[in-house]
PDB file of C-alpha atoms in Angstrom:
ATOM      1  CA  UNK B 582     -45.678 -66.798 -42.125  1.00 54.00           C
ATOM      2  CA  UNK B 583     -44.371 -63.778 -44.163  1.00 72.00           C
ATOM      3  CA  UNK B 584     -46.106 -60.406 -43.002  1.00 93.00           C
ATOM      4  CA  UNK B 585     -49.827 -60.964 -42.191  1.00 97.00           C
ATOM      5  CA  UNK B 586     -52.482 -63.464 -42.446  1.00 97.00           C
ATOM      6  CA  UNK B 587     -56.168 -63.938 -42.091  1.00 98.00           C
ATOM      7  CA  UNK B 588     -58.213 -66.998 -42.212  1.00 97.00           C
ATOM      8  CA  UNK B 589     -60.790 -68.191 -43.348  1.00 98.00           C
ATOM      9  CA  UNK B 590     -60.584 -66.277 -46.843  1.00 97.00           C
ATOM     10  CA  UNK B 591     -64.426 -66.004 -47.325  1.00 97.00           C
ATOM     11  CA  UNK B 592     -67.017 -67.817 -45.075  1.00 97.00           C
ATOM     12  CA  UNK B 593     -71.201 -67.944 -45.045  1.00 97.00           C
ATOM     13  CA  UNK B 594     -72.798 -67.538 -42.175  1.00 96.00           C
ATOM     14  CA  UNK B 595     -76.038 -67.901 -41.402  1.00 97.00           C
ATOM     15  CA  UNK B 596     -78.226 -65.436 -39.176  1.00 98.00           C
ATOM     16  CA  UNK B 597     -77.610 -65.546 -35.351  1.00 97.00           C
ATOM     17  CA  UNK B 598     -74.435 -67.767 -35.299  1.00 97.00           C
ATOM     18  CA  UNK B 599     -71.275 -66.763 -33.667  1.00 98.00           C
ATOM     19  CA  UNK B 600     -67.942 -66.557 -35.412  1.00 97.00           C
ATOM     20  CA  UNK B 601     -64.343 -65.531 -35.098  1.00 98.00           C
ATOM     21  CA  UNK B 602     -61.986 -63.588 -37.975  1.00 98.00           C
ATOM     22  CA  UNK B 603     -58.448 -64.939 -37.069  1.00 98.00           C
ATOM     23  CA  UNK B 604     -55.622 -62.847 -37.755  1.00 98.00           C
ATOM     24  CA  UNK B 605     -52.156 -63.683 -37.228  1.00 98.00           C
ATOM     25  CA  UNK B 606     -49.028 -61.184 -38.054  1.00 97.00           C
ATOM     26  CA  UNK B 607     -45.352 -62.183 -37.579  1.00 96.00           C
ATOM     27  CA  UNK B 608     -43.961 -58.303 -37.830  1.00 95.00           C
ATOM     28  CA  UNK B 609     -43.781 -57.479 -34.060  1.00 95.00           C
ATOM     29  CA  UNK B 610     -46.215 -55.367 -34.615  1.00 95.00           C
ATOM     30  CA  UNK B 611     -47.583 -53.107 -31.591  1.00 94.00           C
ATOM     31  CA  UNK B 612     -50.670 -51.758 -33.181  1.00 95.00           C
ATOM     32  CA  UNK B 613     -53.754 -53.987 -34.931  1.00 97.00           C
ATOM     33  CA  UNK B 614     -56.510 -52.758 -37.071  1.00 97.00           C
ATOM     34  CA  UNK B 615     -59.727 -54.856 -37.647  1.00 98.00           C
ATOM     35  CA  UNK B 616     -61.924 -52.474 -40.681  1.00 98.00           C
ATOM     36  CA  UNK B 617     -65.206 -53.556 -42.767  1.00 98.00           C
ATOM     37  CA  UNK B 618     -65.122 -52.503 -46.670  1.00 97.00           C
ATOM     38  CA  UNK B 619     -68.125 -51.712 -47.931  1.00 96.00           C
ATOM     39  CA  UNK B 620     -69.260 -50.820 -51.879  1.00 90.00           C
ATOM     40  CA  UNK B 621     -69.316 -46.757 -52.077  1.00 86.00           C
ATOM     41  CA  UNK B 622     -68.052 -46.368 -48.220  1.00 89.00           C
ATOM     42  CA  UNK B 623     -64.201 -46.008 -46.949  1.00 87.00           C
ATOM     43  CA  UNK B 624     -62.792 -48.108 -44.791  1.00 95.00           C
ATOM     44  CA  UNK B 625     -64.277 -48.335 -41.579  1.00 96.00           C
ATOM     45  CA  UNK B 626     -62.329 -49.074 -37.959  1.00 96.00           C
ATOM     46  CA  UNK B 627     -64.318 -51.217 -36.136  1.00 98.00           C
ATOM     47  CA  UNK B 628     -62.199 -51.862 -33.330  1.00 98.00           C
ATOM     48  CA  UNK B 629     -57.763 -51.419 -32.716  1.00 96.00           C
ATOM     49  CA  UNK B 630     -55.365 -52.540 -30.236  1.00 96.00           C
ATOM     50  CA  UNK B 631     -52.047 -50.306 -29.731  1.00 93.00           C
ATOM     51  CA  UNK B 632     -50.370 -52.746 -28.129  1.00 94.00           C
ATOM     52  CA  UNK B 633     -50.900 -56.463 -26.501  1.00 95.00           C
ATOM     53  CA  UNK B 634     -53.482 -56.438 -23.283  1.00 96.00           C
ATOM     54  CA  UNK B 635     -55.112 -52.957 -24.523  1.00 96.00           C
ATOM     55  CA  UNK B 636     -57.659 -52.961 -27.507  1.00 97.00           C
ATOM     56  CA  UNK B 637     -60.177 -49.508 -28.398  1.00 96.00           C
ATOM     57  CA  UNK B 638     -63.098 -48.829 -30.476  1.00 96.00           C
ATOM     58  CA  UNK B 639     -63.674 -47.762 -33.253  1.00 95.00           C
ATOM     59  CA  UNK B 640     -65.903 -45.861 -35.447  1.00 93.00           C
ATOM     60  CA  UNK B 641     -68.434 -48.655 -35.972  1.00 96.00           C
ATOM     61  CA  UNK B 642     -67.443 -51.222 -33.165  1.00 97.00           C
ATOM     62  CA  UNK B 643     -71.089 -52.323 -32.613  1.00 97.00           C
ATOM     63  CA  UNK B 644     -71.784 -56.019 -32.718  1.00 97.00           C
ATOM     64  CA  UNK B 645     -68.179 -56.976 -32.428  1.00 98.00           C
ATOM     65  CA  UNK B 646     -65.693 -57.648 -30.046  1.00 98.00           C
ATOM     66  CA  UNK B 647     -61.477 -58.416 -30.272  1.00 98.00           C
ATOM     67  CA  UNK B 648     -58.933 -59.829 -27.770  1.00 97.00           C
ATOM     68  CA  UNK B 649     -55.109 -58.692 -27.447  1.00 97.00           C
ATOM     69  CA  UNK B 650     -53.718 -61.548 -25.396  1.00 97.00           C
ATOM     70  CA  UNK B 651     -49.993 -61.737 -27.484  1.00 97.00           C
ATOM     71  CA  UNK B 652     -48.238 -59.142 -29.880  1.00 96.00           C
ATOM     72  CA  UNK B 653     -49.272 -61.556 -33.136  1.00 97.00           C
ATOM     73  CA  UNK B 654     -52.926 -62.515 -32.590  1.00 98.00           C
ATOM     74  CA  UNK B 655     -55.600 -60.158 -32.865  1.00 98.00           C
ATOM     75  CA  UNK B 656     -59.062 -62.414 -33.549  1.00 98.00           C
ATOM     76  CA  UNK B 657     -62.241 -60.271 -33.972  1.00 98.00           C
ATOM     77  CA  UNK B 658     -65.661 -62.005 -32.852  1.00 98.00           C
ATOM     78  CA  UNK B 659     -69.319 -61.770 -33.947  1.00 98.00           C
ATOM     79  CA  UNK B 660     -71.242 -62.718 -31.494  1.00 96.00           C
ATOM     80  CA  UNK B 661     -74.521 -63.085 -33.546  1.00 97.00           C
ATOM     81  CA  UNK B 662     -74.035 -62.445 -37.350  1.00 97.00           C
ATOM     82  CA  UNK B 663     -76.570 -60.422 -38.897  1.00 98.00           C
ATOM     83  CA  UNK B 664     -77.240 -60.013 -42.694  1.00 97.00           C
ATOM     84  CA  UNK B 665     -75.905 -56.110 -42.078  1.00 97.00           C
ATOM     85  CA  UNK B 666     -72.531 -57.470 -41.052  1.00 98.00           C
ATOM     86  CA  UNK B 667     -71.574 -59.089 -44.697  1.00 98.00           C
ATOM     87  CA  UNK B 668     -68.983 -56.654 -46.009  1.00 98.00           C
ATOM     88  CA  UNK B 669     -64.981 -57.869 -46.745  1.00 98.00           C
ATOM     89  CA  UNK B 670     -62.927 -57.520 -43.409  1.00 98.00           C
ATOM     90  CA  UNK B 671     -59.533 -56.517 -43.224  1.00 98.00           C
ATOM     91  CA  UNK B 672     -57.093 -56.576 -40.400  1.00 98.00           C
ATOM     92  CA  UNK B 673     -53.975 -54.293 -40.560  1.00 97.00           C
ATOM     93  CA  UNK B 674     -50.990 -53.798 -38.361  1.00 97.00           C
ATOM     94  CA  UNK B 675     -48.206 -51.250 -37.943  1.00 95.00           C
ATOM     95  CA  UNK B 676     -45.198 -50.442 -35.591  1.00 90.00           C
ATOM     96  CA  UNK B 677     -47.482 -47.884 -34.273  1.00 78.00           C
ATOM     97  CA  UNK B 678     -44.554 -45.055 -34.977  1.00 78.00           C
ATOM     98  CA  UNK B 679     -45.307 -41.710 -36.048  1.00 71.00           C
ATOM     99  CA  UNK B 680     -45.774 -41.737 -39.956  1.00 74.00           C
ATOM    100  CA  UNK B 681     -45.890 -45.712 -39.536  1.00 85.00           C
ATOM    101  CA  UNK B 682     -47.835 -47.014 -42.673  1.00 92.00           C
ATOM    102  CA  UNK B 683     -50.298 -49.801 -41.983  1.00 95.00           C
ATOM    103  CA  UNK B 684     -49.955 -53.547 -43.422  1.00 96.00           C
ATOM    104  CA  UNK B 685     -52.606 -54.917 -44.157  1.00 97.00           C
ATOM    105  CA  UNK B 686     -53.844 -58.797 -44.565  1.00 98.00           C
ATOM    106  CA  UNK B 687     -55.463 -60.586 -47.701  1.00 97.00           C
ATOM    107  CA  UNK B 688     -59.011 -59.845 -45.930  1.00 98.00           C
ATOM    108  CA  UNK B 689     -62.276 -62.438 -45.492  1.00 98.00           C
ATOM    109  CA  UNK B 690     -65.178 -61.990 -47.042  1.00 97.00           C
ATOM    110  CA  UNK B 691     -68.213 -62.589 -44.949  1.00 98.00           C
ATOM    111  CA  UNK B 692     -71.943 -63.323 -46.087  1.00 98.00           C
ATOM    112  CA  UNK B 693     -74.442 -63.416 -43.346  1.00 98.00           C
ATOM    113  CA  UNK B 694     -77.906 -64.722 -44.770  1.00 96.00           C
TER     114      UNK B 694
ATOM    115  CA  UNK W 567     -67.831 -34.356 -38.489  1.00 73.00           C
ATOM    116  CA  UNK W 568     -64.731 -36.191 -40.527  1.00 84.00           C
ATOM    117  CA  UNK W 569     -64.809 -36.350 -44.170  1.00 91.00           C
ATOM    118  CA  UNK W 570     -62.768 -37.253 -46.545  1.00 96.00           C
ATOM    119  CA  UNK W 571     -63.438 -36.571 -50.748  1.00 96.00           C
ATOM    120  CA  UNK W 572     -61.964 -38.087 -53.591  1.00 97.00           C
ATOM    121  CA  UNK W 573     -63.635 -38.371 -57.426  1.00 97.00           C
ATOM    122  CA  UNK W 574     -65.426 -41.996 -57.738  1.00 97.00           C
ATOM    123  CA  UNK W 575     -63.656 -42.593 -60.885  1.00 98.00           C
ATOM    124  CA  UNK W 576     -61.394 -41.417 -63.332  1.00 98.00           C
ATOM    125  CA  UNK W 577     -60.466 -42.981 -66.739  1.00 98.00           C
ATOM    126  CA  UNK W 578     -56.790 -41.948 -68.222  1.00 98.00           C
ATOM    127  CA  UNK W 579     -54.594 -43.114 -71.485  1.00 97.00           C
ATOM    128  CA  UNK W 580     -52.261 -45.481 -71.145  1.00 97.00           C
ATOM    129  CA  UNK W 581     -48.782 -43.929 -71.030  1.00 97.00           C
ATOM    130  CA  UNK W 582     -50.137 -40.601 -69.851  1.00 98.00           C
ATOM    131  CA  UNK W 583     -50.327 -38.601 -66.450  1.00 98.00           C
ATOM    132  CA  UNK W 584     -53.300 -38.462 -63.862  1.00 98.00           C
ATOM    133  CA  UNK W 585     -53.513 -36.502 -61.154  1.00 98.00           C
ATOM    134  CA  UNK W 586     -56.613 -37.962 -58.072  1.00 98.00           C
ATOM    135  CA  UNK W 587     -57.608 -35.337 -55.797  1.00 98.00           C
ATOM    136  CA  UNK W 588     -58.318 -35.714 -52.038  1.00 98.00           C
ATOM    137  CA  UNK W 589     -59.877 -33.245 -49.969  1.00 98.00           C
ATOM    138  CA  UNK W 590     -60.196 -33.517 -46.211  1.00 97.00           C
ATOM    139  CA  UNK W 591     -62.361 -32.114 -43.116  1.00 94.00           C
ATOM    140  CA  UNK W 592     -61.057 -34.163 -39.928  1.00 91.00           C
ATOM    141  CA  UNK W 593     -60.509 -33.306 -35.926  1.00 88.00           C
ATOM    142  CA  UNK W 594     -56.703 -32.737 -36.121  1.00 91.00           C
ATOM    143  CA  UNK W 595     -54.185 -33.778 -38.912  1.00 94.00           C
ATOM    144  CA  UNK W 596     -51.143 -36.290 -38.079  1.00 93.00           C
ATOM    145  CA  UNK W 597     -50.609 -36.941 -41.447  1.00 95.00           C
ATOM    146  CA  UNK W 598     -51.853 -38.246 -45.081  1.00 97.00           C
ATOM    147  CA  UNK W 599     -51.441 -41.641 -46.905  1.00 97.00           C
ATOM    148  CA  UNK W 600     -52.245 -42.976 -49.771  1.00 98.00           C
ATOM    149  CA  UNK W 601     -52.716 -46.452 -50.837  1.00 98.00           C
ATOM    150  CA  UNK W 602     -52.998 -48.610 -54.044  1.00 98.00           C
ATOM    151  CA  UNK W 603     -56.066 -51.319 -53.984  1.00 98.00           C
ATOM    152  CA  UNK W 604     -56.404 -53.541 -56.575  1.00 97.00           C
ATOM    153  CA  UNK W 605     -59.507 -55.704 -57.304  1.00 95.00           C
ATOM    154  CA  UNK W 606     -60.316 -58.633 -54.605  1.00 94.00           C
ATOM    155  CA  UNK W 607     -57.079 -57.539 -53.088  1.00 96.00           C
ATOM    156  CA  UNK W 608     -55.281 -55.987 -49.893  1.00 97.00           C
ATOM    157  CA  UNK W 609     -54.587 -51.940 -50.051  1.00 97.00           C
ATOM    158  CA  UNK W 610     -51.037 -51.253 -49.996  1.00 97.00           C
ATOM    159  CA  UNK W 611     -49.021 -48.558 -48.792  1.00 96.00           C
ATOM    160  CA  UNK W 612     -47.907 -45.478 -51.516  1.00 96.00           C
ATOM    161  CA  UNK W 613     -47.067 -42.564 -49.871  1.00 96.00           C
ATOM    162  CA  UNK W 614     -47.153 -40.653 -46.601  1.00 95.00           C
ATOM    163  CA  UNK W 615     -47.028 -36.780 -46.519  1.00 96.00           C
ATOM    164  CA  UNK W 616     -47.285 -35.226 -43.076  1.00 95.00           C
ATOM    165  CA  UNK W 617     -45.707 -31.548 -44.134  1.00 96.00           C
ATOM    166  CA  UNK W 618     -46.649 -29.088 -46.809  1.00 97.00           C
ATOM    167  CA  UNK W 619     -45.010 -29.875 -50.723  1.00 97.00           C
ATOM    168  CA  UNK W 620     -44.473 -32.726 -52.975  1.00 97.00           C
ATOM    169  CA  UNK W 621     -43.083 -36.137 -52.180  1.00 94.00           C
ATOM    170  CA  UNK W 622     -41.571 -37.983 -55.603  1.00 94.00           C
ATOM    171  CA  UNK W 623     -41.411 -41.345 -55.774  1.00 91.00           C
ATOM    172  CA  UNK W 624     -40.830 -43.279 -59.139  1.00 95.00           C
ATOM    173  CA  UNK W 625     -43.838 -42.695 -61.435  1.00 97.00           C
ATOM    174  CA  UNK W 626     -45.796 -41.803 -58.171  1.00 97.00           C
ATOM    175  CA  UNK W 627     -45.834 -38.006 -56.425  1.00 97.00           C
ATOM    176  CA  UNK W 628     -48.009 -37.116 -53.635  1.00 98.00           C
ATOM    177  CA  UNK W 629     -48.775 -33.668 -52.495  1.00 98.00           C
ATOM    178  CA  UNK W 630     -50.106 -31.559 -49.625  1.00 98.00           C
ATOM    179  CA  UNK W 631     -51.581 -28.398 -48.585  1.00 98.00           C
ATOM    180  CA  UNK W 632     -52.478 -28.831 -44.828  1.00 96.00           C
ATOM    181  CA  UNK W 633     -54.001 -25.248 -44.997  1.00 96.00           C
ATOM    182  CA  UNK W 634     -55.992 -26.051 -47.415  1.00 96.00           C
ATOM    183  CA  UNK W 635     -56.740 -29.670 -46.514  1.00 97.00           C
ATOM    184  CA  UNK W 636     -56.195 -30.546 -50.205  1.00 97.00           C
ATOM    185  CA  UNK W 637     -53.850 -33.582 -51.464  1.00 98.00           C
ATOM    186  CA  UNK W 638     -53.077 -35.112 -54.652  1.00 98.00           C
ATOM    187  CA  UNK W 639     -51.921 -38.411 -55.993  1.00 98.00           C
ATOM    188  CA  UNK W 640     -49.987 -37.485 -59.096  1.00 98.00           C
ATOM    189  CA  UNK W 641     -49.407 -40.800 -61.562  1.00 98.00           C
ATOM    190  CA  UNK W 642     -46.990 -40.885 -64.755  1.00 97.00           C
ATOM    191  CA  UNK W 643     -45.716 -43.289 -67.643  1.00 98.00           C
ATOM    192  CA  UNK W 644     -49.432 -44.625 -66.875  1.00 98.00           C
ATOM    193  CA  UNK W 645     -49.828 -48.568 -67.251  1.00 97.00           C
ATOM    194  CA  UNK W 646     -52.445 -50.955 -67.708  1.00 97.00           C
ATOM    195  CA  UNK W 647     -51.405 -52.520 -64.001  1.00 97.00           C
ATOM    196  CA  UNK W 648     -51.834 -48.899 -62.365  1.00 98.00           C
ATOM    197  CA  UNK W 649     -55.892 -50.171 -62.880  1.00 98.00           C
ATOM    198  CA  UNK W 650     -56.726 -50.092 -59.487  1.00 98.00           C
ATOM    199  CA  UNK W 651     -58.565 -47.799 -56.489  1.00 98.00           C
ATOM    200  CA  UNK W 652     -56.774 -45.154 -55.025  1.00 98.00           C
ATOM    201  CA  UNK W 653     -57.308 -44.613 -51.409  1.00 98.00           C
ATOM    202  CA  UNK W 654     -56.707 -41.259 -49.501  1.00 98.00           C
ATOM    203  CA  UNK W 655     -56.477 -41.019 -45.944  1.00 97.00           C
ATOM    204  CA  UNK W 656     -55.766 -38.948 -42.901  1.00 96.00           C
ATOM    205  CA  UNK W 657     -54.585 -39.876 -39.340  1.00 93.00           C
ATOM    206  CA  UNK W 658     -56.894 -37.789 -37.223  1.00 90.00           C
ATOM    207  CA  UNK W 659     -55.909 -35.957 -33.470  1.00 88.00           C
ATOM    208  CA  UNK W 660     -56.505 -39.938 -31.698  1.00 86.00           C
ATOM    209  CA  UNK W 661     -54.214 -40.966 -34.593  1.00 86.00           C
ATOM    210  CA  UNK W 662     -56.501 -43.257 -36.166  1.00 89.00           C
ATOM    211  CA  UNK W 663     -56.698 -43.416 -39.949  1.00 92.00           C
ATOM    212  CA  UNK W 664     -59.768 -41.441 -42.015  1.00 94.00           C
ATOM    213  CA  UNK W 665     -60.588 -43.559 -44.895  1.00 96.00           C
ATOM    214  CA  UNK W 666     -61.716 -41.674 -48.294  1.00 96.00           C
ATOM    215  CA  UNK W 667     -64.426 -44.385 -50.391  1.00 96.00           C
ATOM    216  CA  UNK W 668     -61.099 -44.579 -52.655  1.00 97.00           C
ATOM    217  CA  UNK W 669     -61.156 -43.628 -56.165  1.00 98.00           C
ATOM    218  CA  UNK W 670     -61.195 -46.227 -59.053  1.00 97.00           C
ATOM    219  CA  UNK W 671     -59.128 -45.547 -62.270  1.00 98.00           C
ATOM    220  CA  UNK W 672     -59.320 -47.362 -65.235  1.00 98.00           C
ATOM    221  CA  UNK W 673     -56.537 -47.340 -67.711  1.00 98.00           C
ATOM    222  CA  UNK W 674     -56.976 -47.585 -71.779  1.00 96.00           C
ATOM    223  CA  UNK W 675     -54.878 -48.085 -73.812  1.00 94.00           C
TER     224      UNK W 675
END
């Protein structure tokens, strides 16, 4: 693994179904960043985690949930798709420093029907 | 509230110089990025400015005015692969990143 990954790379999903965004980064990363992209909108933090054990929300964490257990994995859950929830997510890390740019991964594209 | 503004689009010559404007409204200021996005792809990291003045890097030169809560991405040489969106943002007082909707620029040649 070189930098940061995310799996699967686009999934469909049907209404009410549960389903986990896995992403994996070997930098030693403290801080991850799971954010929705959206035609005509910014980036949007849904939820972060400065270091392992600790995870925050974000500005639109509603409908989602993440897990910290280890410094590398940082998988965010939906716990029952909805149609409003299809948008391209990406997960990001950084060393969490001061002026610390973020790395992102290759993002999944969801569909919820 | 937070807000951050940037054009929708520009178009610009190949081979010539564009400059992408940012303006930005946010609770505290720990610093501004910006980052290159490319269609279907990842954004990637272009510059960071965090104190007043310009920051030159290759073709690429950011700049900031934290009292006026004004930036610009300055690009030269222009080439067709410089196609892309151009995304501002600003690391607010919880230090989280403010995303701008990004700005798309299409190169002609």
């Amino acid at each position: 693994i070189a930098g940061i990954t995310q799996a699967p790379t686009s999934q469909i999903l049907a209404a009410g179904r549960r389903m986990t965004l896995r992403c994996t980064q070997d930098m030693r990363h403290n801080a991850m960043y799971w954010y929705r992209q959206d035609l005509g909108l910014g980036l949007r933090l849904i939820h972060y985690s400065n270091t392992a054990g600790t995870t925050g929300k974000g500005e639109v964490p509603d409908g989602y949930s993440v897990s910290r257990a280890n410094t590398d994995d940082f998988p965010l859950t939906l716990a029952s798709a909805v149609p409003s929830q299809t948008s391209v997510y990406f997960c990001a890390s950084s060393d969490g420093t001061s002026g610390s740019e973020q790395f992102f991964g290759p993002g999944t594209r969801l569909t919820v029907l | 509230g937070q807000n951050i503004d940037q054009p929708t689009e520009m178009t610009a010559t190949e081979g010539a110089i564009v400059q992408i404007n940012c303006t930005y409204q946010t609770s505290g200021f720990n610093g501004l990025f910006w980052y290159q996005q490319h269609a279907g792809e990842a954004p990637t990291f272009l510059s960071y400015n965090v104190l007043d003045g310009l920051e030159e890097k290759g073709r690429f030169s950011s700049f900031l005015s934290r009292s006026k809560g004004y930036s610009y991405l300055l690009l030269k040489e222009l080439q067709m692969k410089d196609s892309a969106s151009y995304l501002c943002a600003v690391r607010d007082s919880n230090y989280q990143l403010i995303w701008g909707a990004g700005t798309k620029l299409i190169i002609k040649p």
